[in-house]
mmCIF file of C-alpha atoms in Angstrom:
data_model
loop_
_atom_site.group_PDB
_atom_site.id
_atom_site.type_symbol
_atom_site.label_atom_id
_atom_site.label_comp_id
_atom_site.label_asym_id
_atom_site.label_seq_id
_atom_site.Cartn_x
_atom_site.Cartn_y
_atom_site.Cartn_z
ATOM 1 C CA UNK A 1 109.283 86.165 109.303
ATOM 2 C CA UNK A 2 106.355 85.656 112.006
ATOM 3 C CA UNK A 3 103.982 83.603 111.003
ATOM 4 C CA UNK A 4 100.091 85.219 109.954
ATOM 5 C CA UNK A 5 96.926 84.094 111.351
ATOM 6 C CA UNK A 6 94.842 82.350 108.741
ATOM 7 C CA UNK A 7 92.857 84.194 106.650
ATOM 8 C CA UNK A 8 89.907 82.001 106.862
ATOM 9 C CA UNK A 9 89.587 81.809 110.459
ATOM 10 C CA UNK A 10 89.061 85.231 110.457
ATOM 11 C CA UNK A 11 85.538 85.765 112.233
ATOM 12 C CA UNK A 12 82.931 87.960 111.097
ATOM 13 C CA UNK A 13 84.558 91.202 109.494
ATOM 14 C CA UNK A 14 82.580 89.833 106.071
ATOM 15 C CA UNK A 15 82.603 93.646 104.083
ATOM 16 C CA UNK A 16 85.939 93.664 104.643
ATOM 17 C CA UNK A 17 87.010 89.892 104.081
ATOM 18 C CA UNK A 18 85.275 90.449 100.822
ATOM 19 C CA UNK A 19 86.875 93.773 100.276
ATOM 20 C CA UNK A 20 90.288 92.996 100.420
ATOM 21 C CA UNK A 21 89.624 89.816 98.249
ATOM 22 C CA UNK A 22 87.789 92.140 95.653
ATOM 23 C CA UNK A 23 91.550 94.189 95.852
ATOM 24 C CA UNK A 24 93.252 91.296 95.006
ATOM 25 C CA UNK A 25 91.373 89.908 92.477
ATOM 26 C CA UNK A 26 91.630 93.369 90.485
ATOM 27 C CA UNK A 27 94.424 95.731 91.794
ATOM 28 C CA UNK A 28 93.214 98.557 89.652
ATOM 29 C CA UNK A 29 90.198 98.976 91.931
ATOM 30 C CA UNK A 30 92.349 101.153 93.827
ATOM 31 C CA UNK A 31 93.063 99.415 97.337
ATOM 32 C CA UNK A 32 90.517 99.482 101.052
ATOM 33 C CA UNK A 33 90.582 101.590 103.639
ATOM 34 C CA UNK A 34 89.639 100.110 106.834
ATOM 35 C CA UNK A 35 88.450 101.962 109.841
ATOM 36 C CA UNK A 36 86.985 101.073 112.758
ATOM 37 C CA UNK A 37 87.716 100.167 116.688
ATOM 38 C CA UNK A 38 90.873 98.836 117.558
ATOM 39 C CA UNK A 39 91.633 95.199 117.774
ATOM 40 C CA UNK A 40 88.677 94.338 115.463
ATOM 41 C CA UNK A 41 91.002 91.975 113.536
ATOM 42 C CA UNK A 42 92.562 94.676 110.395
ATOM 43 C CA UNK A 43 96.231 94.369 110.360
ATOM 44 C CA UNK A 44 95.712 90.354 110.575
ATOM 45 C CA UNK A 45 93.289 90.456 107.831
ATOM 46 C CA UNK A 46 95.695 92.281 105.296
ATOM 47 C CA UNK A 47 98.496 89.911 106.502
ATOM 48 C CA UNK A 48 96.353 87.089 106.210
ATOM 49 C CA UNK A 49 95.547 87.686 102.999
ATOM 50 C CA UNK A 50 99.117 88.440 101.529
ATOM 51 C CA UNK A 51 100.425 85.143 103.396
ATOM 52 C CA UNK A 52 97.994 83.020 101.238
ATOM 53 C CA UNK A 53 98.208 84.542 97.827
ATOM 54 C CA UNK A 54 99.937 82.790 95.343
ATOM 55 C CA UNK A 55 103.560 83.293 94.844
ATOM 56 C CA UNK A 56 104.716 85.948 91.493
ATOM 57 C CA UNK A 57 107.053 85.115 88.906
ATOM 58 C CA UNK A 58 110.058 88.583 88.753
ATOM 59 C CA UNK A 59 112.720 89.083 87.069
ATOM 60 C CA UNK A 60 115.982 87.933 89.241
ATOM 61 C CA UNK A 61 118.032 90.498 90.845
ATOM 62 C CA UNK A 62 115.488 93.505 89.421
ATOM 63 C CA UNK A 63 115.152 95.621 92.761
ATOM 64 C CA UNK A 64 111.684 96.629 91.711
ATOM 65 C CA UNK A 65 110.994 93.004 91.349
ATOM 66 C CA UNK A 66 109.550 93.678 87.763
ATOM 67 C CA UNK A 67 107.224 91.139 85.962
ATOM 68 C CA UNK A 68 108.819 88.995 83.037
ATOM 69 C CA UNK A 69 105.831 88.935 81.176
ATOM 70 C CA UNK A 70 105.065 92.759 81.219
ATOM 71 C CA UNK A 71 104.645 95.567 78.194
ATOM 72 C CA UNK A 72 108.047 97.395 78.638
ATOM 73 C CA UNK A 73 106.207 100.596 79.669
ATOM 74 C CA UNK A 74 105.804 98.564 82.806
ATOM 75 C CA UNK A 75 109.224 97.623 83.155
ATOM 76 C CA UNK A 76 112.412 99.491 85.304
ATOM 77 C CA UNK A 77 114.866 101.118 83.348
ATOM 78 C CA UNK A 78 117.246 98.363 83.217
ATOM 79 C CA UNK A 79 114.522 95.313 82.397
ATOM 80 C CA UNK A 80 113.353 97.959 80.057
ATOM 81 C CA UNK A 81 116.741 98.108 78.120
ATOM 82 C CA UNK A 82 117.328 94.217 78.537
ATOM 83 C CA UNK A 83 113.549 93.907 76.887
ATOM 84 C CA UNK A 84 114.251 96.391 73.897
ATOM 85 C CA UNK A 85 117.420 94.295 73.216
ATOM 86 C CA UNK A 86 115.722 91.181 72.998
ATOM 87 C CA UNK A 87 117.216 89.533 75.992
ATOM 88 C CA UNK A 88 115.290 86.849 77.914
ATOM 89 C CA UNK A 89 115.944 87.457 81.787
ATOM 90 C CA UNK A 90 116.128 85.060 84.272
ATOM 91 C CA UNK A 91 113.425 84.831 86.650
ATOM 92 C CA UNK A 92 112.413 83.451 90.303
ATOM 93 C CA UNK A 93 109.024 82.970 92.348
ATOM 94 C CA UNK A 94 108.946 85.481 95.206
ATOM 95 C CA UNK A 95 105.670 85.809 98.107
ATOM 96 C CA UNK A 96 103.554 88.693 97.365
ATOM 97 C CA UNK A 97 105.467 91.763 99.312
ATOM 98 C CA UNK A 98 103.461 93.113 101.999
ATOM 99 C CA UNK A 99 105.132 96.750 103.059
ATOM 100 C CA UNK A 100 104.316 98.729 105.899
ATOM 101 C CA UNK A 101 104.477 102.180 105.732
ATOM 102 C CA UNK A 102 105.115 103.866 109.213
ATOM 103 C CA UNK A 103 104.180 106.868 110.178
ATOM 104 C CA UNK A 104 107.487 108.182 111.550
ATOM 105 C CA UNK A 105 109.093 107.358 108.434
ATOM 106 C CA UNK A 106 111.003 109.870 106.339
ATOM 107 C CA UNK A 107 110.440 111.291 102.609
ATOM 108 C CA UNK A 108 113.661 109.366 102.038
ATOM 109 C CA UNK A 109 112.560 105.942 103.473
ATOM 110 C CA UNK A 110 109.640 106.115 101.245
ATOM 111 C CA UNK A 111 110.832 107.472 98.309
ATOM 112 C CA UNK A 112 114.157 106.222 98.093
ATOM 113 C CA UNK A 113 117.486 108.201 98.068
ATOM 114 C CA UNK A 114 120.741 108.869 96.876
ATOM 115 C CA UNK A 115 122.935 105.484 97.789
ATOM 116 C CA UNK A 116 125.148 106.664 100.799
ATOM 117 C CA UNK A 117 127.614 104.013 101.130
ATOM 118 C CA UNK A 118 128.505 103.751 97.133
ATOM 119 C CA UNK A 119 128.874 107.697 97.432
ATOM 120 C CA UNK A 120 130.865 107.188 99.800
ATOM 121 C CA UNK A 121 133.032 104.222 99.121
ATOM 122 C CA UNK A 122 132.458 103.941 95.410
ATOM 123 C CA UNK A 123 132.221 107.747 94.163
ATOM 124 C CA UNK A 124 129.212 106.967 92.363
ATOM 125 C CA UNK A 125 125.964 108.362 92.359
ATOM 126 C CA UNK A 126 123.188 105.381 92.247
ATOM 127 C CA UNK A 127 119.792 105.263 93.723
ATOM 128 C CA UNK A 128 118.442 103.291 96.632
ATOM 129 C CA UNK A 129 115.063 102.215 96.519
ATOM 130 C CA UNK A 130 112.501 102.962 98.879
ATOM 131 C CA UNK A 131 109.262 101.457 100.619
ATOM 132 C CA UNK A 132 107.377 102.280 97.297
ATOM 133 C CA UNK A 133 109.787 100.152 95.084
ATOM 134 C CA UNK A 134 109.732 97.462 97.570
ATOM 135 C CA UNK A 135 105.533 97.461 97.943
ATOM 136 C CA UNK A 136 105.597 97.242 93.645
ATOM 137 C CA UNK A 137 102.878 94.474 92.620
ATOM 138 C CA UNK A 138 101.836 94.099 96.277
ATOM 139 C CA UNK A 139 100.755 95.238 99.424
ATOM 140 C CA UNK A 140 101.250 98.929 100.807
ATOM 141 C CA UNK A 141 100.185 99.445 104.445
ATOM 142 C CA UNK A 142 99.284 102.106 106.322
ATOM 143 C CA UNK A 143 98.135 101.767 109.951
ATOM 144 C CA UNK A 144 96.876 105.010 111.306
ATOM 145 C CA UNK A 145 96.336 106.435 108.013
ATOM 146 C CA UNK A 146 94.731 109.336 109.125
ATOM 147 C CA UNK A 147 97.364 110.285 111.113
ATOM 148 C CA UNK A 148 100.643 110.146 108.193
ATOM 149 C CA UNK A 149 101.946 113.473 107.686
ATOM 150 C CA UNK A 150 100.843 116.186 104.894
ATOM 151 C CA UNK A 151 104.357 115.591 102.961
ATOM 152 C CA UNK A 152 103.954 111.932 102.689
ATOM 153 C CA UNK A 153 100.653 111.717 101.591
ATOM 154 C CA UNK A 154 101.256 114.193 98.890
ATOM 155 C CA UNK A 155 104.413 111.386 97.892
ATOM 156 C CA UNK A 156 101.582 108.636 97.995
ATOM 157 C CA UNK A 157 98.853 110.653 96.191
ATOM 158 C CA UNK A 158 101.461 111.046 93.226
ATOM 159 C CA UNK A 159 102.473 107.593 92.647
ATOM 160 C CA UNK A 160 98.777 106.133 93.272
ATOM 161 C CA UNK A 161 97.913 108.185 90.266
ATOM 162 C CA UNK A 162 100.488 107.226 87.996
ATOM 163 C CA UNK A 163 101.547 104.016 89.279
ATOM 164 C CA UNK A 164 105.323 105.482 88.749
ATOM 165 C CA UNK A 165 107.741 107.101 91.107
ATOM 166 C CA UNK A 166 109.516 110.050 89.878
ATOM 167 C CA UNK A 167 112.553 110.659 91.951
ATOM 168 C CA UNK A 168 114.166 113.951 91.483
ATOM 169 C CA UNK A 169 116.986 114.699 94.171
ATOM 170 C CA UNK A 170 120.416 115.176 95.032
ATOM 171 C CA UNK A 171 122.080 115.064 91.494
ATOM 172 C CA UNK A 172 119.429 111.735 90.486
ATOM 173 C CA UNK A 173 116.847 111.754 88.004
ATOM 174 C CA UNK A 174 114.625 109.036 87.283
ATOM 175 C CA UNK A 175 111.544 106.738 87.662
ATOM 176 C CA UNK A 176 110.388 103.363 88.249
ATOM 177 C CA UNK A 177 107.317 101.158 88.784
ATOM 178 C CA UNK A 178 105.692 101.656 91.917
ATOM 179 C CA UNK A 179 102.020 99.596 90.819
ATOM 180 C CA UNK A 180 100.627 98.531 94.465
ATOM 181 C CA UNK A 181 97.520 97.641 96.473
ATOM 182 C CA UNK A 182 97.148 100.636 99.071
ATOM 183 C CA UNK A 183 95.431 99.637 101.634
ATOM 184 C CA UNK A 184 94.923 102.154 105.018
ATOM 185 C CA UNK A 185 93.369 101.421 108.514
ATOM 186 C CA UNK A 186 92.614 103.732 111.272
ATOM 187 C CA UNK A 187 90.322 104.885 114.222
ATOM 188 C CA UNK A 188 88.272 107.434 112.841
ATOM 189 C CA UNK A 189 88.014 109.227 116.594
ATOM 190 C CA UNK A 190 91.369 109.816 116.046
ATOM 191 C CA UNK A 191 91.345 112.201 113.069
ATOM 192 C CA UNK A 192 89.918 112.442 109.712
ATOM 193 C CA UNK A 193 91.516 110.924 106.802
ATOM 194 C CA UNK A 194 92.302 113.727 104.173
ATOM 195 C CA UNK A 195 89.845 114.135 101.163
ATOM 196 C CA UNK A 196 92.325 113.998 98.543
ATOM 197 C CA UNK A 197 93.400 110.694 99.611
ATOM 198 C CA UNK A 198 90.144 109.436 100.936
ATOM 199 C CA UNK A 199 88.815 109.553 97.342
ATOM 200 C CA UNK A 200 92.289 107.478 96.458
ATOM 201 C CA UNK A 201 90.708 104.360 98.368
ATOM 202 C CA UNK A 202 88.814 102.263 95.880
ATOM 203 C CA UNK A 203 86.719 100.470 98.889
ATOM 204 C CA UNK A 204 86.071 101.689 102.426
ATOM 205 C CA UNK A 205 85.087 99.699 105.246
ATOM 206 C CA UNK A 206 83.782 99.779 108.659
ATOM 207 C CA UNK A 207 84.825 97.529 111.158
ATOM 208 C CA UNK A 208 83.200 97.069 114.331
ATOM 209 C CA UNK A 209 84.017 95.335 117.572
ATOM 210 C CA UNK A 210 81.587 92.223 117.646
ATOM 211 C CA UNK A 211 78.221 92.536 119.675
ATOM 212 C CA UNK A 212 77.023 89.239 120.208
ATOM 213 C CA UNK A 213 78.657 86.882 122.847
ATOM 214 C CA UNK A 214 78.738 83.849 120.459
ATOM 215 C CA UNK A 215 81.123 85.748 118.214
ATOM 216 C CA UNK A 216 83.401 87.071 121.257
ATOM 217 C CA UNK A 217 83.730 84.088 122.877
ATOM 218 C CA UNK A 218 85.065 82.076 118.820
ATOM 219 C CA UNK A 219 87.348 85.446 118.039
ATOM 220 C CA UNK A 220 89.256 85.387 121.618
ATOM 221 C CA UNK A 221 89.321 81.190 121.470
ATOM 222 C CA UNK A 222 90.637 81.011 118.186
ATOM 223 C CA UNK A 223 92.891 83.900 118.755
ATOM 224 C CA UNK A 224 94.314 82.118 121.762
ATOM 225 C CA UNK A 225 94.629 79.248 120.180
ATOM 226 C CA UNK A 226 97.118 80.744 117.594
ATOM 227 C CA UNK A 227 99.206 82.561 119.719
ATOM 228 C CA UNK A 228 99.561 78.949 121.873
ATOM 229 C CA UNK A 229 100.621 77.017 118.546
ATOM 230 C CA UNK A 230 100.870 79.453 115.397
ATOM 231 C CA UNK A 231 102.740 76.510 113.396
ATOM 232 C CA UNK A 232 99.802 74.061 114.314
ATOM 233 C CA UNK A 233 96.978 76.158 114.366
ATOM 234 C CA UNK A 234 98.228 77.411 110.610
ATOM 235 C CA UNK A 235 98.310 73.559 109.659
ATOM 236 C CA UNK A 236 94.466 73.544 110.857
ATOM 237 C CA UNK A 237 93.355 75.776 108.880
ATOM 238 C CA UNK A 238 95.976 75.060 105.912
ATOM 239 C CA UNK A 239 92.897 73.493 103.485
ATOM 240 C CA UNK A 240 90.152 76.306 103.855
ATOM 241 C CA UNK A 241 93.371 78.904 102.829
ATOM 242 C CA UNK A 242 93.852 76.917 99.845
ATOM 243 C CA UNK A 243 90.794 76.839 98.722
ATOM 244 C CA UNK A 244 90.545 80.881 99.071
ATOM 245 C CA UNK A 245 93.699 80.434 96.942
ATOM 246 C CA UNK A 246 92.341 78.463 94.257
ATOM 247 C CA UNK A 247 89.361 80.703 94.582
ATOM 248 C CA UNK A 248 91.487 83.713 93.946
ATOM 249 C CA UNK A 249 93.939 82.426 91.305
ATOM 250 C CA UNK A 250 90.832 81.144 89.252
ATOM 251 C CA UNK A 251 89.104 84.744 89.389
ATOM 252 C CA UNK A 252 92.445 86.779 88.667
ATOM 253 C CA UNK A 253 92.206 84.242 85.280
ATOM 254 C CA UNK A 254 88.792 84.939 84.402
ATOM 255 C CA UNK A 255 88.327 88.728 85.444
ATOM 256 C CA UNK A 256 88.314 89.819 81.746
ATOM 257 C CA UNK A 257 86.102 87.783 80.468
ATOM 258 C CA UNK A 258 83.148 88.544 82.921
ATOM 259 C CA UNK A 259 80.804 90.575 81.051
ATOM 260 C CA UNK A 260 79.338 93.669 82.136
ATOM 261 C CA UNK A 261 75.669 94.494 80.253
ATOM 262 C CA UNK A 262 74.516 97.763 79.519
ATOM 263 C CA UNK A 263 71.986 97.153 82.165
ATOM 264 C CA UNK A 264 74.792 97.094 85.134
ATOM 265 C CA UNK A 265 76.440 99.951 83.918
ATOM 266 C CA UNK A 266 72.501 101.911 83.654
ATOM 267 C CA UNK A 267 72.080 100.783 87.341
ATOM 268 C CA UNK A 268 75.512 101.681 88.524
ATOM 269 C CA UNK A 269 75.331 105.388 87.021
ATOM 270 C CA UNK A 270 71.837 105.526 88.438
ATOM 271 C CA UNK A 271 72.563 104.887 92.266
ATOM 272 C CA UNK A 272 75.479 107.436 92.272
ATOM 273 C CA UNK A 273 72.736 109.763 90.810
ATOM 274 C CA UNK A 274 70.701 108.770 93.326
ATOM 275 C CA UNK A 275 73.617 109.589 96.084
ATOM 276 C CA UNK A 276 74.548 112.467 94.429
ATOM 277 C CA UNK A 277 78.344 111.590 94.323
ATOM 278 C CA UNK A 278 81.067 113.840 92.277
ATOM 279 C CA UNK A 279 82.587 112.535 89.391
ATOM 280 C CA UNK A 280 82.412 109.337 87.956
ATOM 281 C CA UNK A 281 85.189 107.199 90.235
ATOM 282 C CA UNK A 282 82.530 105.983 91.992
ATOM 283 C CA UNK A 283 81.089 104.339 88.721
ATOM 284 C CA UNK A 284 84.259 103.024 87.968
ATOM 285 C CA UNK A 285 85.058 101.320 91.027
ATOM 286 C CA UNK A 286 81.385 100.306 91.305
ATOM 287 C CA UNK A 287 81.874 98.328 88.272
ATOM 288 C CA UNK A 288 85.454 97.066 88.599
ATOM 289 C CA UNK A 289 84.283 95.543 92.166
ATOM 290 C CA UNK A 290 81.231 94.181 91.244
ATOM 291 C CA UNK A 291 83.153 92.466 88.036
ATOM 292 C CA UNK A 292 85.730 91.291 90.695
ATOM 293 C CA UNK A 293 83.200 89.530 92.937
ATOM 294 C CA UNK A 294 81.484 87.979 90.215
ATOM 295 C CA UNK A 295 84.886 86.540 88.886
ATOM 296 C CA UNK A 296 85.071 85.525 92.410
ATOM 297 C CA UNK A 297 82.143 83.826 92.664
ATOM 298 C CA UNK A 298 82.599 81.744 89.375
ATOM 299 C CA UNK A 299 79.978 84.069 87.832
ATOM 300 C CA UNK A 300 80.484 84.989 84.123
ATOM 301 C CA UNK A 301 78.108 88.277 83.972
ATOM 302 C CA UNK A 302 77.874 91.313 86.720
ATOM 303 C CA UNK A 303 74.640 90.863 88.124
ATOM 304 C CA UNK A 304 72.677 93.770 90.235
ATOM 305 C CA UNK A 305 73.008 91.231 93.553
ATOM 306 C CA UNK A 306 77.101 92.014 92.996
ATOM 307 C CA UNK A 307 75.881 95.565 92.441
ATOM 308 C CA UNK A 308 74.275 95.301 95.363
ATOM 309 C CA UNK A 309 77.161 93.755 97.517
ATOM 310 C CA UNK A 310 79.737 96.318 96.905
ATOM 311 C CA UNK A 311 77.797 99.499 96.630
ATOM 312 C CA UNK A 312 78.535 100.578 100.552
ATOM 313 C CA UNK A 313 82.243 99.998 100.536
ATOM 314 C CA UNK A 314 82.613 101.618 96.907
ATOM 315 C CA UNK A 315 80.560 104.573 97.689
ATOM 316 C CA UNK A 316 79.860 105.635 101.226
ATOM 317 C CA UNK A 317 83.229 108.031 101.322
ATOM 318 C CA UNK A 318 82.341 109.671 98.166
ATOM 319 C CA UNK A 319 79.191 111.224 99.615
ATOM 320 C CA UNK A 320 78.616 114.547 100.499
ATOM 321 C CA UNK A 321 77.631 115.466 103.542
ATOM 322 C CA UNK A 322 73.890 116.758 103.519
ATOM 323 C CA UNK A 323 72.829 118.810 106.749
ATOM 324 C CA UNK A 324 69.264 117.825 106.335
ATOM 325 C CA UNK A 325 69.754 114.191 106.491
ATOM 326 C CA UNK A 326 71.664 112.824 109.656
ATOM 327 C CA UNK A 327 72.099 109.633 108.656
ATOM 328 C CA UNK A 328 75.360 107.692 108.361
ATOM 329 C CA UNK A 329 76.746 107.028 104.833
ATOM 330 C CA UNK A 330 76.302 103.411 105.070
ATOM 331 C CA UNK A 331 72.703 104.091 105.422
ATOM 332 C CA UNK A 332 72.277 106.563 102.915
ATOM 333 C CA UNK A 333 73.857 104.129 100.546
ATOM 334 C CA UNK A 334 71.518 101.054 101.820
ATOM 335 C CA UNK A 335 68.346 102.987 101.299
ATOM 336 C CA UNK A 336 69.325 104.313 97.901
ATOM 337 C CA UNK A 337 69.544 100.515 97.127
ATOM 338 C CA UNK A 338 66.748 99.658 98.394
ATOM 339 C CA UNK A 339 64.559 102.264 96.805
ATOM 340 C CA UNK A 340 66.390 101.574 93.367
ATOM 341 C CA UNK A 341 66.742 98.071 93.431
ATOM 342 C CA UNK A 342 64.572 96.367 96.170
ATOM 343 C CA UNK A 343 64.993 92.838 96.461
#
């Protein structure tokens, strides 16, 4: 397994440092899409993240590596049964998985599919999981997002919803736990990201390359650095992971006991007024970050400055786009802010 550059000596790239952290803390927020020029630092940040999060506790041998301590409705089939019967099933501490999902890859690969070999050999029909059973309580990545095929972001769009795949092919019928971070990255020049799944993304970001020369010159030092020694260089920066570790294990802990006033929600319902946003996911999400930063930060009540912080990424792709205002969504969110809320 190579070895991921550090989290934490990740330069700049704060919106979505903070982002993906936000994701982590609270899974339900819906995952981050990234986009922005290439080599600004995305695909290390998602696998710098997942390299320092705390190792889970699953049940031994489960191929959906299902939780011990969940309600049953959460559980497989077969931890399902063993739970209903009262049996206690062993258990082991596995990393976080991180799965890509590439863009050549088939229905099948993703999905799972009928178990060749023990057709084959065997004679019996029995399911092999796919990329979604594999990304269950993790990570699901998708470089080039905007550019995955029709048929496989229908797949995704299903399971994001329900948090279950339903597998109905070739003689086999059933369903398991498919509960995972999605998190996308692209170049925007290179095609639009479909609405449907746009408005799946519980955070977007932009990434840009860096314009200052102070900021160059660390990224391409420390970069080299790395690449020179990854075992060393990891070492290095071994203490300032931890204590994004600690940072995230406490908030995971104290995420439902943050309080969220009447006040927050008031503001929250009045910016995507303001912005003129469909539905009421952006609310939601508006919320469930800001609750997640504040956990975070060691804060015990959602405040308007976490409001504040997490209003861009959680509602610049929900807006519509208005012909008599040219300005970028990012800016059309900041203003709204600022005319709401001024500091």
């Amino acid at each position: 397994m190579p070895i991921a550059f550090p989290f934490s000596a990740i330069v700049g790239q704060d919106e979505m440092k903070q982002s993906l952290l936000v994701a982590a803390v609270d899974p339900t927020i819906g995952g981050v899409l990234v986009f922005g020029d290439r080599g600004t630092g995305k695909s290390t940040a998602i696998r710098g993240l997942a390299a320092l999060l705390p190792k889970m506790r699953a049940v031994l041998g489960c191929a959906y590596s299902c939780d011990p301590a969940a309600d049953a409705g959460a559980l497989c089939a077969e931890c399902r049964e063993r739970a209903n019967k009262g049996g206690v099933p062993k258990t082991h501490s596995v990393p976080v998985p991180v799965v890509d999902l590439p863009l050549g890859a088939t229905e099948d690969r993703v999905i799972g599919a009928l178990d060749l070999e023990r057709a084959l050999t065997q004679g019996e029909k029995a399911f092999e999981p796919g990329l979604l059973a594999r990304a269950h309580r993790g990570f699901l990545y998708i470089d080039e997002v905007n550019l995955l095929e029709d048929h496989l972001v229908d797949a995704l769009l299903d399971v994001a919803a329900s948090g279950e795949n339903l597998v109905e092919r070739e003689g086999l019928s059933l369903r398991h736990p498919a509960r995972f971070v999605l998190v996308g990255s692209g170049n925007p020049e290179e095609g639009e990201l479909r609405p449907q799944l746009l408005d799946r993304f519980g955070l977007s970001v932009e990434v840009k390359t860096p314009g200052d020369l102070p900021t160059r010159v660390k990224v391409v030092r420390l970069r080299d650095e790395f690449e020179r020694d990854p075992a060393a260089f990891v070492a290095k920066w071994k203490r300032k992971d931890g204590k994004i570790r600690h940072q995230l294990e406490s908030a995971r802990k104290a995420l439902s006991t943050v309080e969220v006033p009447d006040l927050a929600l008031e503001q929250a319902a009045m910016l995507c007024m303001a912005l003129g946003t469909d539905g009421l996911r952006g609310e939601l999400t508006l919320i469930r970050a800001s609750r997640a930063l504040a956990a975070l930060e060691g804060a015990t009540v959602v405040g308007i400055t976490h409001l504040r912080r997490v209003s861009a990424p959680a509602l610049r792709h929900r807006l519509r786009r208005d012909p008599l205002d040219e300005s970028g969504s990012t800016v059309r969110v900041q203003r709204a802010v600022e005319e709401l809320f001024p500091a």
